XYZ file of C-alpha atoms in Angstrom:
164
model
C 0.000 0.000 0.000
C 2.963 2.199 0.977
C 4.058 1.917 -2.761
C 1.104 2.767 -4.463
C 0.765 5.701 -2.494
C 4.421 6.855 -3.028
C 4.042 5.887 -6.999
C 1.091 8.283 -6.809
C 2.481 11.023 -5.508
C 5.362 10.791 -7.240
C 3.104 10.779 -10.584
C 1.416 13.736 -9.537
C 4.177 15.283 -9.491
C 5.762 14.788 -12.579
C 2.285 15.583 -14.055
C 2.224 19.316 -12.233
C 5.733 19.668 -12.901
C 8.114 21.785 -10.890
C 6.642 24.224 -8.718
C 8.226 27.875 -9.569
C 8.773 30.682 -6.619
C 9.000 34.174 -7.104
C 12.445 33.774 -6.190
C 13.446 31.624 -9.297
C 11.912 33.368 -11.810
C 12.991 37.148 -10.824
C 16.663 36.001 -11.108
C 19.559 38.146 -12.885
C 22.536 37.480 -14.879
C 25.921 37.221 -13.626
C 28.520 37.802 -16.428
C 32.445 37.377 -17.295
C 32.393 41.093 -18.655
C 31.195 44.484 -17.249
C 29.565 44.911 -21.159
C 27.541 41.953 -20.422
C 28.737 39.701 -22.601
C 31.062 36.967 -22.115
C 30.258 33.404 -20.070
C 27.064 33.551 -17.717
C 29.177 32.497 -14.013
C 26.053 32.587 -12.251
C 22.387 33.849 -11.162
C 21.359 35.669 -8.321
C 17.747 36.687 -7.363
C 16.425 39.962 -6.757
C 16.333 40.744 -2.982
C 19.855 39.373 -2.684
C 21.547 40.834 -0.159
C 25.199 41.211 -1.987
C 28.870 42.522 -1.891
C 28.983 44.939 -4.210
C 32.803 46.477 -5.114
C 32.055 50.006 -5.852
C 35.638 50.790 -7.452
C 35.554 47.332 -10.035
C 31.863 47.004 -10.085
C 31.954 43.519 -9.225
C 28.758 41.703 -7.931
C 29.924 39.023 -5.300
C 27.022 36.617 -4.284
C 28.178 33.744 -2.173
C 30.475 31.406 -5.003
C 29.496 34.062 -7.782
C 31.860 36.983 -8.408
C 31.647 38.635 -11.666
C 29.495 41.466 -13.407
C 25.574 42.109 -13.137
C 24.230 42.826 -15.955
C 21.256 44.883 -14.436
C 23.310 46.738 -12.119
C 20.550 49.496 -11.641
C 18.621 47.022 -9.390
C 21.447 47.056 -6.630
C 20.752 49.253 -3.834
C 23.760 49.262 -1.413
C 22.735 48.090 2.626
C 23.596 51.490 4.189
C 24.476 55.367 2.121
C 24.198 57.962 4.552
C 21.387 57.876 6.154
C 19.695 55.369 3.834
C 19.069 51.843 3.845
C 18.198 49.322 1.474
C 14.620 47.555 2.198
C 12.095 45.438 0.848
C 8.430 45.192 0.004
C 6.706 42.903 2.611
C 3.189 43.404 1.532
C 1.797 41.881 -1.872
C 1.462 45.501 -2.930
C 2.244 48.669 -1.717
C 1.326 52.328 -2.634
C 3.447 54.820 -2.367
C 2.020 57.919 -0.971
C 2.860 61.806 -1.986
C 2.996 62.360 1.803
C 3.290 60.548 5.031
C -0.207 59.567 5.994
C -2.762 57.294 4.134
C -4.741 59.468 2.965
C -2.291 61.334 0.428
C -2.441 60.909 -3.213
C -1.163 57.371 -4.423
C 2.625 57.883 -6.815
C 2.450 54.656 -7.620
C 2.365 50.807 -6.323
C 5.609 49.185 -5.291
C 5.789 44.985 -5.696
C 5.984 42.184 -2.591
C 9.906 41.334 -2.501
C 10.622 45.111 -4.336
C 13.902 46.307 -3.609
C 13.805 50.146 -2.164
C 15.650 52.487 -0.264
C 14.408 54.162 3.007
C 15.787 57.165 4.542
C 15.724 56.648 8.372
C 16.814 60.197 9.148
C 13.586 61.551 7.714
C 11.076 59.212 9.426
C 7.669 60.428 10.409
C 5.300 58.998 12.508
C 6.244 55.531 11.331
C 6.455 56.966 7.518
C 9.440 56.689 5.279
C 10.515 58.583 2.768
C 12.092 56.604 0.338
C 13.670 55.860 -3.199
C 12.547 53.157 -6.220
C 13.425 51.880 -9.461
C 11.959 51.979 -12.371
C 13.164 50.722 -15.933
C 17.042 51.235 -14.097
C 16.522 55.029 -12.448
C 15.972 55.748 -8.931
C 13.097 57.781 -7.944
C 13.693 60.045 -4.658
C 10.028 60.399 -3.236
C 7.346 59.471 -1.702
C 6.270 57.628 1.769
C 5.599 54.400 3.122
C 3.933 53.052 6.232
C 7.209 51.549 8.240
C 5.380 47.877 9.026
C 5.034 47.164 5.088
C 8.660 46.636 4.469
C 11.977 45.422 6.223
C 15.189 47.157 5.952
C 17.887 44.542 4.789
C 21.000 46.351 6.335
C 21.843 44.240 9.442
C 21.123 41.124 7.102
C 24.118 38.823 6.320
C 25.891 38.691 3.056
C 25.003 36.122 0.886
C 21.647 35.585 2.325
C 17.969 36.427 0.527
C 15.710 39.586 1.047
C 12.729 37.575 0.104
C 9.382 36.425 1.068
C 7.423 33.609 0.157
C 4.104 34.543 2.449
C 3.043 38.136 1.562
């Protein structure tokens, strides 16, 4: 009985095929060449938390050390007096001021890389930075409880959620 239930599930399966997280399929290119081009070394997925050599412009992610091709996504842990963070919620608007009421900018992603600036805090509000199409946009709020700043996480670990 044990075996037909194993052979079942193992059927099943096959049949749905591998399950795919956010995680694999928002993964970037890691390259032999700053242009891009040469051999892939490696992937990393968005909401990596990485070493990133400011003076080569290496991307080092645990075993991979070469060139990301999408550099504009990396947001360095701490600049100042801001700090890379993520996106806990499933969506999040961003808000022309610091209350929940104010007009709506746009909608930031679950597991969306951003930068809050701690220094300008108000009443649980950040003010904060995003990317779009590989540009930084300085404004806007966020309620504090929707994301998680990434700057006291270990290198080489993941930024990401798979409950939002």
């Amino acid at each position: 009985m044990k075996k037909i239930i194993l052979i079942v599930l193992m059927a099943a399966m096959v049949a749905i095929g591998p399950v795919t997280t956010q995680a694999t399929v928002m993964k970037e290119v890691v390259t032999q060449k700053q242009n891009g081009q040469g051999s892939i070394l490696g992937y990393i997925y968005r909401g990596s938390v990485i070493k990133y050599d400011s003076v080569s412009k290496r991307t080092i992610y645990r075993n991979v050390n070469g060139y990301l091709n999408t550099g504009y996504y990396l947001a360095p842990a701490v600049t100042g007096g801001w700090r890379a963070a993520v996106v806990t919620a499933g969506s999040l608007n961003l808000r022309a001021q610091p209350n929940a009421s104010a007009k709506i900018i746009t909608t930031l992603s679950g597991n969306e890389v951003i930068r809050v600036n701690i220094s300008a805090m108000k009443n649980g509000w950040y003010s904060i930075a995003y990317n779009r199409a590989g540009y930084w946009y300085w404004e806007g709020w966020v309620n504090s409880k929707y994301v998680i700043r990434v700057d006291d996480f270990s290198y080489d670990s993941l930024a990401q959620f798979s409950t939002l």
